Coordinates of C-alpha atoms and ligand atoms in Angstrom, one line a residue:
M1 CA 115.9 114.2 87.5
E2 CA 117.5 117.5 88.5
L3 CA 115.0 120.0 90.0
K4 CA 114.0 122.7 87.6
N5 CA 110.8 124.7 87.0
Q6 CA 109.8 122.9 83.8
K7 CA 106.7 121.0 82.9
W8 CA 107.5 117.3 83.3
P9 CA 107.7 115.5 80.0
A10 CA 104.9 112.8 79.7
D11 CA 107.4 109.9 79.7
E12 CA 109.0 111.1 82.9
F13 CA 105.6 111.6 84.5
F14 CA 104.3 108.2 83.5
S15 CA 107.4 106.3 84.4
R16 CA 107.3 107.9 87.9
R17 CA 103.6 107.1 88.2
R18 CA 104.3 103.4 88.1
E19 CA 106.4 103.7 91.2
V20 CA 104.0 106.0 93.0
L21 CA 101.0 103.7 92.3
A22 CA 102.9 100.6 93.5
A23 CA 103.5 102.0 97.0
W24 CA 100.1 100.7 98.3
P25 CA 97.7 98.1 96.8
T26 CA 94.9 100.6 96.2
G27 CA 97.2 102.3 93.7
R28 CA 96.2 99.6 91.2
E29 CA 92.6 101.0 91.2
V30 CA 93.6 104.3 89.5
D31 CA 92.8 104.4 85.8
L32 CA 93.2 107.9 84.5
D33 CA 91.0 107.6 81.4
E34 CA 88.2 106.1 83.4
A35 CA 88.7 108.8 86.1
V36 CA 88.3 111.5 83.5
A37 CA 85.1 109.9 82.3
Y38 CA 83.8 109.7 85.9
H39 CA 84.5 113.4 86.5
R40 CA 82.8 114.4 83.2
R41 CA 79.7 112.4 84.2
A42 CA 79.7 114.0 87.7
G43 CA 79.4 117.5 86.1
A44 CA 79.8 121.0 87.3
G45 CA 77.8 120.5 90.6
R46 CA 80.8 118.7 92.1
S47 CA 83.4 121.1 90.7
M48 CA 85.2 123.3 93.3
A49 CA 86.5 125.4 90.5
A50 CA 83.0 126.1 89.3
L51 CA 81.7 126.9 92.8
L52 CA 84.6 129.3 93.5
D53 CA 84.0 131.0 90.2
Q54 CA 80.4 131.6 91.1
A55 CA 81.5 132.9 94.5
R56 CA 84.0 135.3 92.9
T57 CA 81.7 136.7 90.4
S58 CA 78.8 137.1 92.8
G59 CA 80.9 138.6 95.6
R60 CA 80.0 135.8 98.0
T61 CA 82.2 134.1 100.6
L62 CA 82.0 130.3 100.8
A63 CA 82.2 128.6 104.2
Q64 CA 84.1 125.4 104.4
P65 CA 84.8 123.3 107.5
R66 CA 87.6 120.8 108.2
A67 CA 86.4 117.2 108.8
G68 CA 87.9 113.8 108.8
V69 CA 87.3 110.5 110.6
A70 CA 88.6 107.0 110.3
L71 CA 85.5 105.0 109.2
L72 CA 84.0 105.3 105.8
L73 CA 80.4 105.3 106.8
D74 CA 81.1 107.9 109.6
Q75 CA 82.9 110.1 107.1
I76 CA 79.9 110.0 104.8
E77 CA 77.5 110.7 107.7
L78 CA 79.7 113.6 108.9
L79 CA 79.8 115.3 105.5
R80 CA 76.0 114.9 105.1
Y81 CA 75.5 116.4 108.5
L82 CA 77.8 119.4 107.8
A83 CA 76.0 120.0 104.5
A84 CA 72.5 119.7 105.9
E85 CA 72.7 121.0 109.4
G86 CA 75.8 123.1 109.1
E87 CA 74.9 124.5 105.6
A88 CA 78.5 124.2 104.5
D89 CA 79.0 125.5 101.0
C90 CA 81.7 123.1 100.2
L91 CA 83.3 120.2 102.2
P92 CA 86.6 118.5 102.9
A93 CA 88.1 115.2 103.7
T94 CA 90.8 116.1 106.3
I95 CA 93.4 113.3 106.0
D96 CA 94.9 111.6 109.1
S97 CA 98.5 112.0 110.3
Y98 CA 99.7 108.5 109.3
T99 CA 98.6 109.0 105.7
R100 CA 100.2 112.4 105.7
Q101 CA 103.5 110.7 106.5
N102 CA 102.9 107.9 104.0
R103 CA 102.5 105.3 106.8
Y104 CA 99.7 103.4 105.2
A105 CA 100.2 100.2 107.3
E106 CA 99.7 102.2 110.5
A107 CA 96.7 103.9 109.0
Q108 CA 95.3 100.4 108.3
A109 CA 95.8 99.4 111.9
G110 CA 94.0 102.6 112.9
I111 CA 91.0 101.7 110.7
E112 CA 90.8 98.3 112.3
E113 CA 91.1 99.7 115.8
S114 CA 88.4 102.1 114.9
R115 CA 86.1 99.3 113.7
A116 CA 86.7 97.4 116.9
A117 CA 86.1 100.5 119.0
G118 CA 83.2 101.7 117.0
R119 CA 84.6 105.2 116.8
S120 CA 87.4 107.1 115.1
M121 CA 90.9 106.2 116.4
L122 CA 92.5 108.4 113.7
N123 CA 92.6 112.1 113.4
G124 CA 91.3 112.1 109.8
F125 CA 90.1 110.1 106.8
P126 CA 92.7 107.6 105.5
A127 CA 91.8 108.0 101.8
V128 CA 94.7 106.0 100.4
N129 CA 93.8 102.9 102.4
Y130 CA 90.1 103.1 101.3
G131 CA 90.9 103.6 97.7
V132 CA 89.2 105.0 94.6
A133 CA 85.7 103.4 94.9
A134 CA 85.3 104.4 98.6
C135 CA 86.4 108.0 97.9
R136 CA 83.6 108.1 95.2
R137 CA 81.1 107.1 97.8
V138 CA 82.2 110.0 100.0
V139 CA 82.0 112.7 97.3
E140 CA 78.7 111.2 96.0
A141 CA 77.1 111.4 99.4
V142 CA 76.8 115.2 99.2
D143 CA 75.9 117.5 96.5
V144 CA 78.6 120.1 97.1
P145 CA 82.2 119.9 95.9
V146 CA 84.7 118.1 98.2
Q147 CA 88.3 119.0 98.7
V148 CA 91.3 117.0 100.1
R149 CA 92.9 118.9 103.0
H150 CA 96.0 117.5 104.7
G151 CA 99.6 118.5 105.3
T152 CA 101.6 116.0 103.4
P153 CA 105.2 116.6 102.1
D154 CA 104.8 113.7 99.6
A155 CA 101.2 113.6 98.5
R156 CA 101.6 111.9 95.1
L157 CA 99.7 108.7 95.9
L158 CA 97.1 110.6 97.9
A159 CA 96.5 112.8 94.9
E160 CA 96.3 109.9 92.5
I161 CA 93.7 108.1 94.7
T162 CA 91.5 111.1 95.7
L163 CA 91.4 112.8 92.3
A164 CA 90.5 109.5 90.6
G165 CA 88.0 109.2 93.6
G166 CA 86.1 112.3 92.5
F167 CA 87.6 115.0 94.7
T168 CA 87.8 118.2 92.6
S169 CA 90.2 120.2 94.8
F170 CA 93.5 119.4 96.4
E171 CA 95.3 121.5 99.1
G172 CA 99.0 121.9 99.5
G173 CA 102.3 122.7 97.9
G174 CA 106.0 121.9 97.9
I175 CA 106.8 124.7 100.4
S176 CA 103.6 125.1 102.4
Y177 CA 103.2 121.4 103.1
N178 CA 106.8 120.9 103.9
I179 CA 108.4 123.7 105.9
P180 CA 105.6 124.0 108.5
Y181 CA 105.0 120.2 108.7
A182 CA 108.3 118.4 108.5
K183 CA 111.8 118.6 110.0
D184 CA 113.9 116.6 107.6
V185 CA 112.4 116.7 104.1
P186 CA 114.6 118.6 101.7
L187 CA 112.9 121.2 99.6
E188 CA 114.3 119.7 96.4
K189 CA 112.3 116.6 97.2
S190 CA 109.0 118.2 98.3
I191 CA 109.0 120.6 95.4
A192 CA 109.6 117.8 92.9
D193 CA 106.9 115.7 94.6
W194 CA 104.4 118.5 94.3
Q195 CA 105.4 119.1 90.7
Y196 CA 104.1 115.6 90.2
V197 CA 100.8 116.5 92.0
D198 CA 100.5 119.6 89.8
R199 CA 101.4 117.6 86.7
L200 CA 98.6 115.2 87.6
A201 CA 96.1 118.1 88.1
G202 CA 97.3 119.5 84.8
W203 CA 96.8 116.2 83.1
Y204 CA 93.1 116.2 84.2
L205 CA 92.7 119.8 82.9
E206 CA 94.2 118.8 79.5
H207 CA 91.4 116.1 79.4
G208 CA 88.6 118.5 80.2
V209 CA 88.5 118.3 84.0
T210 CA 89.4 121.3 86.1
I211 CA 91.0 120.5 89.4
N212 CA 91.3 123.3 91.8
R213 CA 94.7 123.6 93.6
E214 CA 94.8 125.4 96.9
F215 CA 98.0 126.5 98.7
F216 CA 98.3 126.5 102.4
G217 CA 98.6 130.1 103.4
P218 CA 98.8 130.2 107.2
L219 CA 102.2 128.3 107.3
T220 CA 103.0 128.3 111.0
G221 CA 100.0 130.3 112.3
T222 CA 99.1 133.8 113.4
L223 CA 102.5 135.5 113.5
V224 CA 103.6 135.1 109.9
P225 CA 104.1 138.5 108.3
P226 CA 101.8 138.6 105.2
G227 CA 104.6 139.4 102.8
I228 CA 106.2 136.0 103.6
S229 CA 103.2 133.9 103.2
H230 CA 102.2 135.8 100.1
A231 CA 105.6 135.1 98.6
V232 CA 105.2 131.4 99.3
G233 CA 101.7 131.4 97.8
V234 CA 102.8 133.2 94.6
I235 CA 105.7 130.9 94.2
E236 CA 103.5 127.8 94.6
A237 CA 101.1 129.3 92.0
L238 CA 103.9 129.7 89.5
L239 CA 105.2 126.2 90.1
A240 CA 101.7 124.8 89.6
A241 CA 101.0 126.8 86.5
E242 CA 104.2 125.5 84.9
Q243 CA 102.8 121.9 85.3
G244 CA 99.6 122.9 83.6
V245 CA 97.3 123.9 86.5
K246 CA 94.8 126.6 85.5
N247 CA 92.8 127.0 88.7
V248 CA 94.5 128.1 91.9
T249 CA 93.3 129.3 95.3
L250 CA 95.8 131.3 97.4
G251 CA 95.4 131.2 101.2
Y252 CA 96.1 133.5 104.0
G253 CA 95.9 132.9 107.8
Q254 CA 94.1 135.6 109.8
C255 CA 96.7 137.5 111.9
G256 CA 94.1 139.5 113.9
N257 CA 94.5 143.1 112.9
L258 CA 91.6 143.9 110.6
I259 CA 93.4 146.5 108.4
Q260 CA 96.4 144.3 107.9
D261 CA 94.3 141.2 107.2
V262 CA 92.1 143.0 104.7
A263 CA 95.1 144.5 103.0
A264 CA 96.6 141.0 102.8
M265 CA 93.5 139.5 101.2
L266 CA 93.2 142.4 98.7
T267 CA 96.8 142.1 97.6
L268 CA 97.0 138.3 97.4
P269 CA 95.1 137.6 94.1
R270 CA 96.5 140.7 92.4
L271 CA 100.1 139.7 93.2
A272 CA 99.5 136.2 92.0
E273 CA 97.9 137.4 88.8
D274 CA 100.7 139.8 88.2
Y275 CA 103.4 137.2 88.6
L276 CA 101.5 134.6 86.6
E277 CA 101.2 137.0 83.7
R278 CA 104.7 138.3 84.0
C279 CA 106.0 134.7 83.9
G280 CA 104.0 133.9 80.8
Y281 CA 101.1 131.8 82.3
R282 CA 97.8 132.7 80.7
G283 CA 94.3 131.8 81.6
V284 CA 94.9 130.9 85.2
T285 CA 91.9 131.6 87.5
V286 CA 92.9 132.9 90.9
T287 CA 90.7 132.9 94.0
T288 CA 91.4 133.4 97.7
V289 CA 90.7 131.7 101.0
L290 CA 91.0 133.1 104.5
H291 CA 91.7 130.8 107.4
Q292 CA 90.1 131.8 110.6
W293 CA 92.5 132.1 113.5
M294 CA 95.1 129.4 113.3
G295 CA 96.5 130.0 116.8
G296 CA 95.5 129.0 120.3
F297 CA 91.8 129.0 121.1
P298 CA 89.9 129.7 124.3
A299 CA 88.5 126.5 125.9
D300 CA 85.3 128.4 126.7
E301 CA 82.9 127.8 123.8
S302 CA 81.3 131.3 123.9
K303 CA 84.7 132.9 123.8
A304 CA 85.7 130.5 120.9
F305 CA 82.6 131.7 119.0
G306 CA 84.0 135.3 119.4
V307 CA 87.2 134.2 117.7
I308 CA 85.3 132.5 115.0
A309 CA 83.0 135.5 114.4
W310 CA 86.0 137.8 114.1
G311 CA 87.5 135.5 111.4
A312 CA 84.2 135.5 109.6
A313 CA 84.0 139.3 109.7
T314 CA 87.5 139.6 108.4
A315 CA 86.8 137.2 105.5
A316 CA 83.6 139.1 104.6
L317 CA 85.1 142.6 104.8
A318 CA 88.1 141.5 102.8
G319 CA 86.0 139.9 100.1
A320 CA 87.5 136.4 100.5
D321 CA 86.1 133.9 98.1
K322 CA 86.2 131.2 100.8
V323 CA 86.8 131.0 104.5
I324 CA 88.0 127.9 106.4
V325 CA 86.0 127.6 109.6
K326 CA 87.1 126.8 113.2
T327 CA 84.9 125.2 115.8
P328 CA 84.1 125.9 119.4
H329 CA 86.0 122.7 120.3
E330 CA 89.3 123.9 118.8
A331 CA 91.0 124.0 122.2
V332 CA 90.0 120.4 122.9
G333 CA 90.9 118.5 119.7
V334 CA 89.1 117.0 116.7
P335 CA 85.6 118.4 116.9
G336 CA 82.4 116.3 116.8
K337 CA 79.9 117.0 114.1
E338 CA 77.7 119.2 116.2
A339 CA 80.5 121.5 117.2
N340 CA 81.7 121.6 113.6
A341 CA 78.3 122.6 112.3
A342 CA 78.0 125.2 115.0
G343 CA 81.2 126.9 113.8
I344 CA 79.9 127.0 110.2
K345 CA 76.5 128.4 111.3
A346 CA 78.1 131.2 113.4
T347 CA 80.4 132.0 110.4
K348 CA 77.6 132.1 107.9
Q349 CA 75.5 134.3 110.1
V350 CA 78.3 136.9 110.1
L351 CA 79.1 136.4 106.4
N352 CA 75.4 137.0 105.5
M353 CA 75.1 140.1 107.6
L354 CA 78.3 141.6 106.2
R355 CA 77.8 140.5 102.6
D356 CA 77.3 144.1 101.2
Q357 CA 79.9 145.8 103.4
F358 CA 83.6 146.4 102.5
M359 CA 86.5 148.2 104.1
P360 CA 86.8 151.8 102.9
P361 CA 90.1 152.7 101.3
T362 CA 91.5 154.7 104.2
P363 CA 95.1 155.9 104.2
E364 CA 95.8 153.2 106.8
L365 CA 94.5 150.5 104.4
T366 CA 96.3 152.0 101.5
E367 CA 99.6 152.0 103.4
E368 CA 99.2 148.4 104.5
I369 CA 98.5 147.4 100.9
A370 CA 101.7 149.2 99.7
V371 CA 103.8 147.5 102.4
I372 CA 102.6 144.0 101.6
R373 CA 103.0 144.5 97.9
A374 CA 106.6 145.8 98.4
E375 CA 107.5 142.9 100.8
T376 CA 106.1 140.2 98.6
T377 CA 107.7 141.6 95.4
A378 CA 111.1 142.0 97.1
I379 CA 111.0 138.3 98.2
V380 CA 109.7 136.8 95.0
D381 CA 112.0 138.9 92.7
K382 CA 115.0 138.0 94.8
T383 CA 113.9 134.3 94.6
L384 CA 113.7 134.5 90.8
D385 CA 117.1 136.2 90.7
L386 CA 118.7 133.5 92.8
G387 CA 117.3 130.8 90.5
D388 CA 118.5 132.8 87.4
G389 CA 114.8 133.0 86.4
D390 CA 114.0 129.4 87.6
V391 CA 111.6 129.6 90.5
A392 CA 112.1 126.0 91.7
L393 CA 115.8 126.4 92.0
G394 CA 115.4 129.9 93.3
T395 CA 113.2 128.7 96.1
V396 CA 115.7 126.1 97.3
R397 CA 118.4 128.8 97.3
A398 CA 116.2 131.4 98.8
F399 CA 115.5 129.2 101.8
K400 CA 119.2 128.4 102.2
A401 CA 120.0 132.1 102.2
G402 CA 117.1 133.1 104.5
V403 CA 115.6 135.2 101.7
I404 CA 112.4 133.3 102.5
D405 CA 112.3 132.6 106.3
V406 CA 109.2 131.2 107.9
P407 CA 109.0 132.1 111.7
F408 CA 108.6 129.1 114.1
A409 CA 108.9 126.4 111.3
P410 CA 110.2 123.0 112.4
S411 CA 112.1 122.4 109.1
R412 CA 115.9 122.3 109.3
F413 CA 115.8 123.6 105.7
N414 CA 114.4 126.9 106.9
A415 CA 116.8 129.5 108.3
G416 CA 114.6 130.3 111.3
R417 CA 116.4 133.5 112.2
L418 CA 113.5 135.9 111.6
L419 CA 111.4 137.1 114.6
P420 CA 107.9 138.7 114.3
A421 CA 106.2 140.8 116.9
R422 CA 102.9 142.7 117.0
D423 CA 102.9 146.5 116.7
N424 CA 100.8 148.7 119.0
R425 CA 97.6 147.9 117.0
G426 CA 98.3 144.2 116.8
A427 CA 99.6 144.1 113.2
V428 CA 102.4 141.6 112.7
R429 CA 105.8 143.3 112.1
L430 CA 109.4 142.2 112.0
L431 CA 111.4 142.5 115.1
E432 CA 114.3 140.7 113.6
P433 CA 114.2 140.8 109.7
A434 CA 117.3 138.6 109.5
N435 CA 118.0 138.0 105.9
L436 CA 114.8 139.2 104.2
P437 CA 115.7 141.2 101.1
F438 CA 113.9 144.3 102.2
D439 CA 115.0 147.9 101.4
R440 CA 115.7 150.6 103.9
A441 CA 112.2 152.1 103.7
L442 CA 110.6 148.8 104.6
L443 CA 113.0 148.0 107.4
D444 CA 112.5 151.5 108.8
F445 CA 108.7 151.0 108.7
H446 CA 108.9 147.8 110.7
R447 CA 111.3 149.3 113.2
E448 CA 109.2 152.4 113.7
R449 CA 106.0 150.5 114.2
L450 CA 107.6 148.4 116.9
A451 CA 109.3 151.4 118.5
E452 CA 105.8 153.0 118.7
R453 CA 104.6 150.0 120.7
G454 CA 107.8 150.1 122.8
R455 CA 107.0 153.7 123.8
V456 CA 103.5 152.9 124.8
E457 CA 104.7 149.9 126.9
N458 CA 107.7 151.7 128.2
R459 CA 110.2 149.1 127.1
E460 CA 112.6 148.5 124.2
P461 CA 111.3 146.3 121.5
G462 CA 112.9 142.9 122.1
F463 CA 112.5 139.2 122.3
Q464 CA 110.2 139.5 125.4
M465 CA 107.6 141.1 123.1
V466 CA 107.6 138.0 120.9
I467 CA 107.1 135.8 123.9
D468 CA 104.4 138.0 125.3
D469 CA 102.6 137.9 121.9
I470 CA 102.7 134.1 121.8
Y471 CA 101.2 133.9 125.2
A472 CA 98.7 136.8 124.8
I473 CA 96.0 134.9 123.0
G474 CA 95.9 132.4 125.8
K475 CA 94.9 135.3 128.0
G476 CA 92.3 136.5 125.5
M477 CA 94.4 139.3 124.0
L478 CA 96.0 139.9 120.7
V479 CA 98.9 142.1 121.8
G480 CA 101.1 140.8 124.6
R481 CA 101.3 143.8 126.9
P482 CA 103.7 143.7 129.9
R483 CA 102.3 142.8 133.3
Ligands
5AD501 N1 88.4 117.1 111.7 C1 88.2 118.5 112.0 N2 89.2 119.4 112.1 C2 90.4 118.9 112.1 N3 91.6 119.6 112.2 C3 92.6 118.7 112.0 N4 92.1 117.5 111.8 C4 90.7 117.6 111.8 C5 89.7 116.7 111.7 N5 89.9 115.4 111.4 C6 91.8 121.0 112.4 C7 92.4 121.3 113.7 C8 92.9 122.7 113.5 C9 93.2 122.7 112.0 C10 94.6 122.9 111.6 O1 92.7 121.5 111.5 O2 91.4 121.4 114.8 O3 91.8 123.7 113.6

């Protein structure tokens, strides 16, 4: 089937389903009608969409960790601990790297090694290998909604198993789970494979079960200009809505400058809502999630708590509906349950204290908002143009042309010509805008902000600034100053 942004016809979807479910034996366990009945029995208490709705209307920010281990009973114990001791508002199963790459036989070996060793030998929960019934044991072990978090270019079987398994939210998208994660997967393929996931989520909705779809906002980390990640999020929302999805969460990764981060979080849902409306998708609920610092972390735990708290403060002041929490063991690797709970507790302390505070609309904030709006609009409009109104085709062409360009991405289907650097206040700007479709005023704005930093540092803005910014955080700083 040729790629286009059009809701998959039922016969196409169901014939493709047979191949998808045949890829691993547990695929046989999926029975859509039975799964819908299961979700209906489980009720609103397990629904991520319902919880997000509550958070949005009450102005609360939910705290969610990442968490995944190889063994089923350990996964259950971990989630119970993070709910009880960590007071997590909602929970995940973070999926292991083999499953993310559809290497289920190796995931199976990982499960067996973990059983023999008595501890997790995988970096996440291999949900496909465990199958539908085991997934239900995981979601039933806690009384908060549970989401699937991963990083999978082809997540079709994972979605089939976990949604039938009672998970009510599924992260990822055809751009955000390809370009930052894979080198060789064409966008035509990942977008089509995620249309399948969205079509599946849409099928559940049509049968009375709302599945929340979240898009991965941070892309490659802490130096992605908000206009670029916002454009990707808006596009993924449009692609999902076409397949029948009605509940989306757009993500953003904290960059570190408070005003820029707040402006990003304030513009994100408005832009998504505007484009959904403009493209004819009605009744789509939009919420937001902020990812705490997705860059390098200090090994020192007290310092790590400082980074975590700054992310929590940003989420609270920006009115994020949800925040994804880091842990004091981020520098070391996959955290244990105690470190994980500690990150959530530190975060919730800050969220609670800042619950009634917001950033005032200063001229600086207003300007940042205008810039991010203009950038996102320029990229999305040009993408729609390139596709003659078809956002799926437009996205493939936009990446080819560098109209969307994600800095530091491994994918060979990304131009990779753009270079970001921080300005004198730590906001992420463009040193090399490459082929972004920005007008003169926007380009001048970026150039002027970096020139200002250059004057303070007594040097011309250049590649060395980028390098200094990448290394800065390792030295405990946001802006990479010379010497
Ligand atoms: N458990 C907890 N956190 C995880 N991450 C990746 N896998 C797991 C897991 N199994 C975290 C990393 C990083 C982020 C991208 O995801 O530590 O913070």
